[in-house]
Tab-separated table of C-alpha atoms in Angstrom:
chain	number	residue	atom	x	y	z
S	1	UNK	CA	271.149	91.254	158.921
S	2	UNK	CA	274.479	92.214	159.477
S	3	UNK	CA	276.274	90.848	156.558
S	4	UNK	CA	273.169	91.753	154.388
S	5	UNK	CA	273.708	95.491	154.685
S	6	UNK	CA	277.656	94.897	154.112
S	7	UNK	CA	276.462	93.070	150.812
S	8	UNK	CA	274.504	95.954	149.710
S	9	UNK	CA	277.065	98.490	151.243
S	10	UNK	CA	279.627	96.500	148.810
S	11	UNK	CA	277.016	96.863	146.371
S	12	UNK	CA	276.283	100.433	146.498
S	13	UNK	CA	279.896	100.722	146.314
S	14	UNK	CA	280.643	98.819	143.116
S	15	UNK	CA	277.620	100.380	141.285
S	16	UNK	CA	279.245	103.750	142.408
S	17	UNK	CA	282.724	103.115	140.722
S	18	UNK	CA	280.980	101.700	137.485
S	19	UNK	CA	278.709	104.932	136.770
S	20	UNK	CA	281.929	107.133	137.811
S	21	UNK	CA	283.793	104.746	135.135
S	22	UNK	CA	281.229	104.931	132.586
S	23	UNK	CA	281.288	108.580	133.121
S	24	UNK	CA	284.959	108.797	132.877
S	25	UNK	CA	284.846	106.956	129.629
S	26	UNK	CA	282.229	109.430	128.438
S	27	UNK	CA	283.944	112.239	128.683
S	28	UNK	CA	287.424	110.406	126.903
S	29	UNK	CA	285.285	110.176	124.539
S	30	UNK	CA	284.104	113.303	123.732
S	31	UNK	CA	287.396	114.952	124.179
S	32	UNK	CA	289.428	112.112	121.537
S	33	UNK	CA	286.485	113.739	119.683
S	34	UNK	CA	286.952	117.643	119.966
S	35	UNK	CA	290.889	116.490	119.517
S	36	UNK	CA	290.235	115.318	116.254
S	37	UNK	CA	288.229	117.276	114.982
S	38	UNK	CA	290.965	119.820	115.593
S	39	UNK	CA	294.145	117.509	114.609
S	40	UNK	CA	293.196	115.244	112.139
S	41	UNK	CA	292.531	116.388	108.332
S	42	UNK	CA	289.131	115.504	106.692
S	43	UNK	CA	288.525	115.992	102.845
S	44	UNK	CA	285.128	118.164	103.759
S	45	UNK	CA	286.987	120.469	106.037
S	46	UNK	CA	290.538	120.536	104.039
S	47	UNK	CA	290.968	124.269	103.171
S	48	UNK	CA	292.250	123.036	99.411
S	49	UNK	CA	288.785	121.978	98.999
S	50	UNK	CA	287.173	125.090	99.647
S	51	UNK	CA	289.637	127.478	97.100
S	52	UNK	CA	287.742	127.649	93.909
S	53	UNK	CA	290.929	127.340	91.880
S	54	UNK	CA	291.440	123.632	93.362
S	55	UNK	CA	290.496	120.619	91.004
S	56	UNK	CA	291.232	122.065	87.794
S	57	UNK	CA	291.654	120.192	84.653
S	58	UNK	CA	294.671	121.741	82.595
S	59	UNK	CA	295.086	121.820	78.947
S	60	UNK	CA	297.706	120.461	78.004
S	61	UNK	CA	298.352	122.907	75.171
S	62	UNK	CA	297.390	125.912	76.639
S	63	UNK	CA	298.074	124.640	80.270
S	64	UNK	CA	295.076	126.985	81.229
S	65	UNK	CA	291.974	125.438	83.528
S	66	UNK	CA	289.567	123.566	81.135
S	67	UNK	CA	286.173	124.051	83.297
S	68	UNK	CA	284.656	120.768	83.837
S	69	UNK	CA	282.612	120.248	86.994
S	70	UNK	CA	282.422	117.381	89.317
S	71	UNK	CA	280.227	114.613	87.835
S	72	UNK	CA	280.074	111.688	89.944
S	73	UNK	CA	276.430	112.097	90.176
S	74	UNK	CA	275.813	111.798	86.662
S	75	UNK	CA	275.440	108.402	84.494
S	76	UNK	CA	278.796	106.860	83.876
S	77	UNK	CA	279.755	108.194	80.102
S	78	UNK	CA	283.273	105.726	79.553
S	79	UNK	CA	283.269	101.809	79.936
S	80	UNK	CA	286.578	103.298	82.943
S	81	UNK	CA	287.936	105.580	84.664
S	82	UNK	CA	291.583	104.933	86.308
S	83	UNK	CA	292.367	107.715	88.835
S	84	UNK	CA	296.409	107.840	89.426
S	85	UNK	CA	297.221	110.283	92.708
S	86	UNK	CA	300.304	111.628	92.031
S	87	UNK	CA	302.887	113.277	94.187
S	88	UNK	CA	306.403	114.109	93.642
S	89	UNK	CA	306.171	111.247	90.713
S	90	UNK	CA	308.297	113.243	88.644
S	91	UNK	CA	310.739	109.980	88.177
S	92	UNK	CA	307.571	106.950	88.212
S	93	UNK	CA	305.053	107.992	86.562
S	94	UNK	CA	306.257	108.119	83.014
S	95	UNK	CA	306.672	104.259	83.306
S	96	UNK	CA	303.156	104.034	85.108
S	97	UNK	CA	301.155	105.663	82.521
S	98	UNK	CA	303.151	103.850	79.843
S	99	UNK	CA	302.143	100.333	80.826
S	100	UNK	CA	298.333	101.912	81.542
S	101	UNK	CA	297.739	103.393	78.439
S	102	UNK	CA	299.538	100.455	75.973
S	103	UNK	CA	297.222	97.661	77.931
S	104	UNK	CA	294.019	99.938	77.306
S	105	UNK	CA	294.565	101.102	73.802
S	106	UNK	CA	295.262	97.174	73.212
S	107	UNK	CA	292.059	96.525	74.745
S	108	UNK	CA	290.384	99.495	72.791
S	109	UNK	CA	291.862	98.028	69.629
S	110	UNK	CA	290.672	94.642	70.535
S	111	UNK	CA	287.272	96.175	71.431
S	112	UNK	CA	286.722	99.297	69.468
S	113	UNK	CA	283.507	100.210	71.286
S	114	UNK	CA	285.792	100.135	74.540
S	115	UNK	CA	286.176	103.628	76.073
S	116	UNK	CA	288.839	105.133	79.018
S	117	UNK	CA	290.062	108.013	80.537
S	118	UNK	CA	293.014	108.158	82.722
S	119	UNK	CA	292.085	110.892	85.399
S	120	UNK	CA	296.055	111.785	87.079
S	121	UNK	CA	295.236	113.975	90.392
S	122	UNK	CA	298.235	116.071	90.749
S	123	UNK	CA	298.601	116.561	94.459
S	124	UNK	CA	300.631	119.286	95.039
S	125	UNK	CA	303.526	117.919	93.774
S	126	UNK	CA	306.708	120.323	94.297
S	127	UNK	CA	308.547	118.426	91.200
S	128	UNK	CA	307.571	118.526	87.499
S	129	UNK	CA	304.878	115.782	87.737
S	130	UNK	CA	302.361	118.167	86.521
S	131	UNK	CA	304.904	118.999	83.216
S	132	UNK	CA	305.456	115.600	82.695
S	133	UNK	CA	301.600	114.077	82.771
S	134	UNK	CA	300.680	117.034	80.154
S	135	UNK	CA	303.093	115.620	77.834
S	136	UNK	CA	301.671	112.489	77.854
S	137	UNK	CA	298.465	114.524	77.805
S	138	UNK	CA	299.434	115.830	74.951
S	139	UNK	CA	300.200	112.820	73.301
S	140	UNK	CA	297.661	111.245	73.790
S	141	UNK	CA	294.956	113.390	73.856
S	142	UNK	CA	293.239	115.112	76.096
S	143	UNK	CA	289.820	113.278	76.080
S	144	UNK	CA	291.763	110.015	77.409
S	145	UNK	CA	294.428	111.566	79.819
S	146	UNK	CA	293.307	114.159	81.804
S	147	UNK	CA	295.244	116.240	84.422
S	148	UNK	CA	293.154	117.556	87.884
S	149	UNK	CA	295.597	119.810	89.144
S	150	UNK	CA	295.667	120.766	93.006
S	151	UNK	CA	298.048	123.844	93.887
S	152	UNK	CA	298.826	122.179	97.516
S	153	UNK	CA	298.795	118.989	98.561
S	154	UNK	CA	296.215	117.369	100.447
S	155	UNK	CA	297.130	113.774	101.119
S	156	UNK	CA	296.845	110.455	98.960
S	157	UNK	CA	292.683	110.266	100.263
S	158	UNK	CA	291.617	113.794	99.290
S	159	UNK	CA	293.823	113.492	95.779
S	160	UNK	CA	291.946	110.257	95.045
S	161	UNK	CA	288.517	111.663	96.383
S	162	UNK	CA	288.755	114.463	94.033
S	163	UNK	CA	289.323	112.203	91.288
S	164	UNK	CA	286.639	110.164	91.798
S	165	UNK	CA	284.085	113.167	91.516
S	166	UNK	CA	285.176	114.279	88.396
S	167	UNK	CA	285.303	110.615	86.585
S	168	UNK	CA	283.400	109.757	84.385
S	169	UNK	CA	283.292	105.965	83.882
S	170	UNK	CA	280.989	103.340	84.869
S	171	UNK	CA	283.391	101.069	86.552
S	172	UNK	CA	286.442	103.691	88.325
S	173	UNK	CA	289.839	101.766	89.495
S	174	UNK	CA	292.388	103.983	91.515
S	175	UNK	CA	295.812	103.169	90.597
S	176	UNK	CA	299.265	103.784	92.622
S	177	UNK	CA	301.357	106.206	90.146
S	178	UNK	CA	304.626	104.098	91.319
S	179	UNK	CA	303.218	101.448	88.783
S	180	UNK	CA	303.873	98.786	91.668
S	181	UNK	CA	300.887	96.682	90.986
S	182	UNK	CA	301.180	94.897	87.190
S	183	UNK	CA	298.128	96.909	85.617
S	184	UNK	CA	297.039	94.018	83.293
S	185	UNK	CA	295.852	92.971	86.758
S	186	UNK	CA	293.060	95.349	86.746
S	187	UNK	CA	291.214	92.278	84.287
S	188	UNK	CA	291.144	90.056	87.194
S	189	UNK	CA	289.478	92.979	89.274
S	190	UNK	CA	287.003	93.634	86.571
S	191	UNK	CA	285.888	90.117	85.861
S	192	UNK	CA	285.375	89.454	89.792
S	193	UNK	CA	283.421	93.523	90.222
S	194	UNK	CA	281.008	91.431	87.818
S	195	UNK	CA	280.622	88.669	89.465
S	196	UNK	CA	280.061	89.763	93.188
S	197	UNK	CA	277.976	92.945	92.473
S	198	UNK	CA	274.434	93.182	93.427
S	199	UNK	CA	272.429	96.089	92.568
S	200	UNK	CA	275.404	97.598	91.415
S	201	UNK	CA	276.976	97.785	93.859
S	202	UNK	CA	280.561	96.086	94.181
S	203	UNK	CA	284.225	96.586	95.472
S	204	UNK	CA	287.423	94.762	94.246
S	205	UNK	CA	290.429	94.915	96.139
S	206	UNK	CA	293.529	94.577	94.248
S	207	UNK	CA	295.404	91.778	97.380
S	208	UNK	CA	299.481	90.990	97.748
S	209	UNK	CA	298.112	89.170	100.474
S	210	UNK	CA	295.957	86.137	99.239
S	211	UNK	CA	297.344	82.643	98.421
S	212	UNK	CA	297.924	83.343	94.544
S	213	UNK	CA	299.409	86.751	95.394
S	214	UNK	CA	302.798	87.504	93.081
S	215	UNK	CA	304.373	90.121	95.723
S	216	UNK	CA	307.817	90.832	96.858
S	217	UNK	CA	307.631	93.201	99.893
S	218	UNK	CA	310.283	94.440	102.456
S	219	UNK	CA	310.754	93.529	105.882
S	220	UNK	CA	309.393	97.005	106.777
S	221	UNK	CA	306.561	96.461	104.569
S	222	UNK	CA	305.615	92.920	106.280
S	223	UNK	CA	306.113	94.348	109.779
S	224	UNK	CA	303.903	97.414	108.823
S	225	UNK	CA	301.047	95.556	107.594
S	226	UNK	CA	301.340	92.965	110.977
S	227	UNK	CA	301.085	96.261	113.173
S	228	UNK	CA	298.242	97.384	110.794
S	229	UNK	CA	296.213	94.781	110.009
S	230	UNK	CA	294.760	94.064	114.061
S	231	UNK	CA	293.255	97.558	114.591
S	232	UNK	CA	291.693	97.427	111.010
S	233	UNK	CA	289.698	94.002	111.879
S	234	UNK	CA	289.068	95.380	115.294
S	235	UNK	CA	287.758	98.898	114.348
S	236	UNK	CA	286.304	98.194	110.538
S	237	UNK	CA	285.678	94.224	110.969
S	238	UNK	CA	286.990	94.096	106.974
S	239	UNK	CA	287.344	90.306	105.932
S	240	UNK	CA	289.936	91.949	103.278
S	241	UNK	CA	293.030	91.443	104.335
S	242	UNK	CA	294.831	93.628	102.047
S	243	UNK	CA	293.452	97.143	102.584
S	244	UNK	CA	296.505	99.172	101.644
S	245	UNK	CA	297.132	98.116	97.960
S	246	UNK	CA	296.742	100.873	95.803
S	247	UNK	CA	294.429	98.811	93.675
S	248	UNK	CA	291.131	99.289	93.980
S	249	UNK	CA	287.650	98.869	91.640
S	250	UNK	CA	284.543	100.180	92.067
S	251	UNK	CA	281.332	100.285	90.136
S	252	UNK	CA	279.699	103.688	89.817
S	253	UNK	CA	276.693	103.668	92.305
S	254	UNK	CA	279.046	102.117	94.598
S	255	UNK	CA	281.983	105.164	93.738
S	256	UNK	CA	278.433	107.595	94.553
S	257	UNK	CA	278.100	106.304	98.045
S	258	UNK	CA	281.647	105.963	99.245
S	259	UNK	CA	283.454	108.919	98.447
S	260	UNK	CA	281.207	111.843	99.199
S	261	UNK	CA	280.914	110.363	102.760
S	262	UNK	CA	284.872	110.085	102.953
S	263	UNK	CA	286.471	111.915	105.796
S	264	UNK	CA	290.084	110.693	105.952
S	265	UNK	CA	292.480	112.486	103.278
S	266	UNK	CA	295.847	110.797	104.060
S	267	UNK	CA	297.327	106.802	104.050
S	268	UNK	CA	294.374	105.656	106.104
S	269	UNK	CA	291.702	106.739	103.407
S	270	UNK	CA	291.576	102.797	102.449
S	271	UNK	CA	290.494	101.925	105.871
S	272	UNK	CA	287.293	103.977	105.683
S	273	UNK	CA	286.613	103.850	102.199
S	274	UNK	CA	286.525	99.440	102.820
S	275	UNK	CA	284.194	100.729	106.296
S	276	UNK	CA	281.790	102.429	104.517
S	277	UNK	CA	281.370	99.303	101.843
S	278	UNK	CA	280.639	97.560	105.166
S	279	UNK	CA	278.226	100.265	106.226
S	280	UNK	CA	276.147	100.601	102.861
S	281	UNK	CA	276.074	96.604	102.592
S	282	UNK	CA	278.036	96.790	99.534
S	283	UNK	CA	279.514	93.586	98.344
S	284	UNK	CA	283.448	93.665	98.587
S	285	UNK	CA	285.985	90.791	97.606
S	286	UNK	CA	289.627	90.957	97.062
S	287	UNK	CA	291.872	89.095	94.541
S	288	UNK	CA	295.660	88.091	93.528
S	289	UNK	CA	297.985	90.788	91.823
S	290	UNK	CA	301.351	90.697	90.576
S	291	UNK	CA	302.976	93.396	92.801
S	292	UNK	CA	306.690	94.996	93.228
S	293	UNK	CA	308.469	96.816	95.278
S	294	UNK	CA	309.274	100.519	93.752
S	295	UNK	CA	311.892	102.806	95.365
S	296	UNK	CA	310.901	106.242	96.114
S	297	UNK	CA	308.099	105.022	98.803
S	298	UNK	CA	306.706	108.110	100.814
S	299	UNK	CA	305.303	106.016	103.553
S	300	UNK	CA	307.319	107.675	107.133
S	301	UNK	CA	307.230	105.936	110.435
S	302	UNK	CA	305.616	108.942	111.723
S	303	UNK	CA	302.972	108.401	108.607
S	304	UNK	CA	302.273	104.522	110.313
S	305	UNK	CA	301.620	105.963	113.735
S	306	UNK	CA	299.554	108.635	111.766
S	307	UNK	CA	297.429	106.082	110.283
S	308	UNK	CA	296.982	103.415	113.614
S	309	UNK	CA	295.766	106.405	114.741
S	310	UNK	CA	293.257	107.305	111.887
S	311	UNK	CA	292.001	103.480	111.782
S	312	UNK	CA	291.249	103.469	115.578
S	313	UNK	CA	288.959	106.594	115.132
S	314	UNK	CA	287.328	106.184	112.364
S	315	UNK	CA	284.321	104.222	114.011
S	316	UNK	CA	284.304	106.150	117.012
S	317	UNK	CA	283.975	109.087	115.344
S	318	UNK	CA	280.879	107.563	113.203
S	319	UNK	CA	279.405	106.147	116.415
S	320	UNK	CA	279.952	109.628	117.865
S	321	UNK	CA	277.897	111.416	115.416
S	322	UNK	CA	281.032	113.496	114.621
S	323	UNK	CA	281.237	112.374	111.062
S	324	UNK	CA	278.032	110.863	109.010
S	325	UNK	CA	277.467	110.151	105.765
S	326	UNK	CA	275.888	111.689	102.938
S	327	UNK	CA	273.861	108.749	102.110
S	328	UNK	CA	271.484	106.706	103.866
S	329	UNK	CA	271.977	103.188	103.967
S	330	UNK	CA	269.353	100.795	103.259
């Protein structure tokens, strides 16, 4: 009798300390919560976003807003969109939009009833990226090169979120503006969205990380994507092992239910935009690119810890009920 009431004494005890923990953990949670919800930037809360002079298109003649609205929402009018966030790409970009616009006006040639625009998001940019994208712009008219123009700058995620609501083509790559990844490339990535989509609904990762891969990286680079890559399986469970490359390709319906749901507006943008392909059962694959290091990189060490930190919430914050999405999944 004895040693039965110690057992259930013991018991008692250990039930005790396991509600106390689970209430401990509770309350963690709820304050990581209310912490970011204060600290860390979303694209439906960013101030920039709410300023009705944000997300202008410029002319490049006149350099006044030309008043087009967002139209994800609408039918895809161009075969593709290619949305370039740009910051401080005064000295890259000229190169960038080169190679972009002489492999699609090859493939318009080729094709005449092919049809592009080239959406550049300028994000703020403190340099004369804005002057120099309206020359090109200007050169090449304004129905195939567009500048969105945002007076501050609201991270890589919001810049390429913005750009994605006002595109207009059925199929919408986002391209780096450093012209690391060998554009050409973005055949490869179309010929696979076609393959894998279902419904229409299909995401191609641009990868320096598969077998076939053409990449030169830096030490830095490997050890950052080492660190990285862990708390992405853990948190998103992505099968893509490249999540970073700023490479991406989308079809439209797939574009609809991603980016109005996005939260994140900095570096770990790619993180939740690949979760949310998880979460709306949209088909998601990644393939080889010819990719190389550009000087000039913006990436900070205090921009990595940013981001371990953005991938570790981003499901909590879902399973919280802090953020949701706009959609319902089916």
């Amino acid at each position: 009798a004895e040693y039965m009431g110690a057992f259930a004494f013991i018991s008692l005890g250990v039930m005790a300390w396991v509600w106390i923990a689970a209430g401990v953990v509770v309350v963690i949670l709820v304050l990581v919560a209310n912490f970011v919800l204060r600290v860390l930037p979303t694209v439906r809360h960013s101030k920039s976003f709410t300023n009705t002079h944000e997300g202008d298109f410029l002319d490049p003649t006149s350099q006044k807003p030309a008043k087009d609205g967002e139209v994800l929402g609408n039918t895809g009018s161009v075969d593709l969109t290619v949305v370039v966030p740009a910051y401080n790409e005064q000295d890259r970009i000229g190169a960038m939009l080169e190679e972009t616009i002489d492999f699609l006006e090859a493939r318009r040639k080729s094709t005449p009833a092919f049809t592009y625009e080239i959406v550049v998001v300028n994000d703020g940019s403190k340099d004369k990226t804005k002057e120099k994208v309206l020359e090109y712009s200007a050169k090449h008219g304004f129905e195939k090169l567009r500048l969105l123009n945002l007076k501050v700058n609201c991270g890589k995620g919001a810049a390429i979120n913005k750009g994605m609501r006002f595109s207009r083509g059925k199929v919408i790559l986002f391209a780096d503006a450093d012209g690391a990844t060998k554009f050409s490339d973005c055949t490869a990535l179309e010929n696979e969205l076609k393959r894998i989509s279902k419904n229409d609904l299909g995401c191609v990762v641009g990868s320096r990380y598969v077998k076939e891969a053409d990449a030169e990286r830096t030490a830095l680079r490997r050890f950052v994507s080492f660190v990285f890559h862990l708390p992405v399986i853990m948190v998103c469970g992505s099968e893509i092992k490249d999540t970073q490359c700023g490479f991406k390709m989308f079809t439209r319906k797939a574009a609809q239910l991603i980016f109005p749901s996005q939260h994140v507006d900095r570096w770990a943008f790619d993180v939740e935009v690949l979760f949310l392909c998880k979460y709306f059962s949209i088909p998601a694959t990644e393939v080889p690119v010819t990719w190389n290091e550009v000087g000039g990189s913006k990436m900070t060490l205090a921009g990595v810890v940013g981001m371990i930190r953005d991938i570790l919430l981003i499901r909590l914050l879902y399973i919280l009920g802090v953020w949701t999405t706009k959609a319902k999944r089916n």
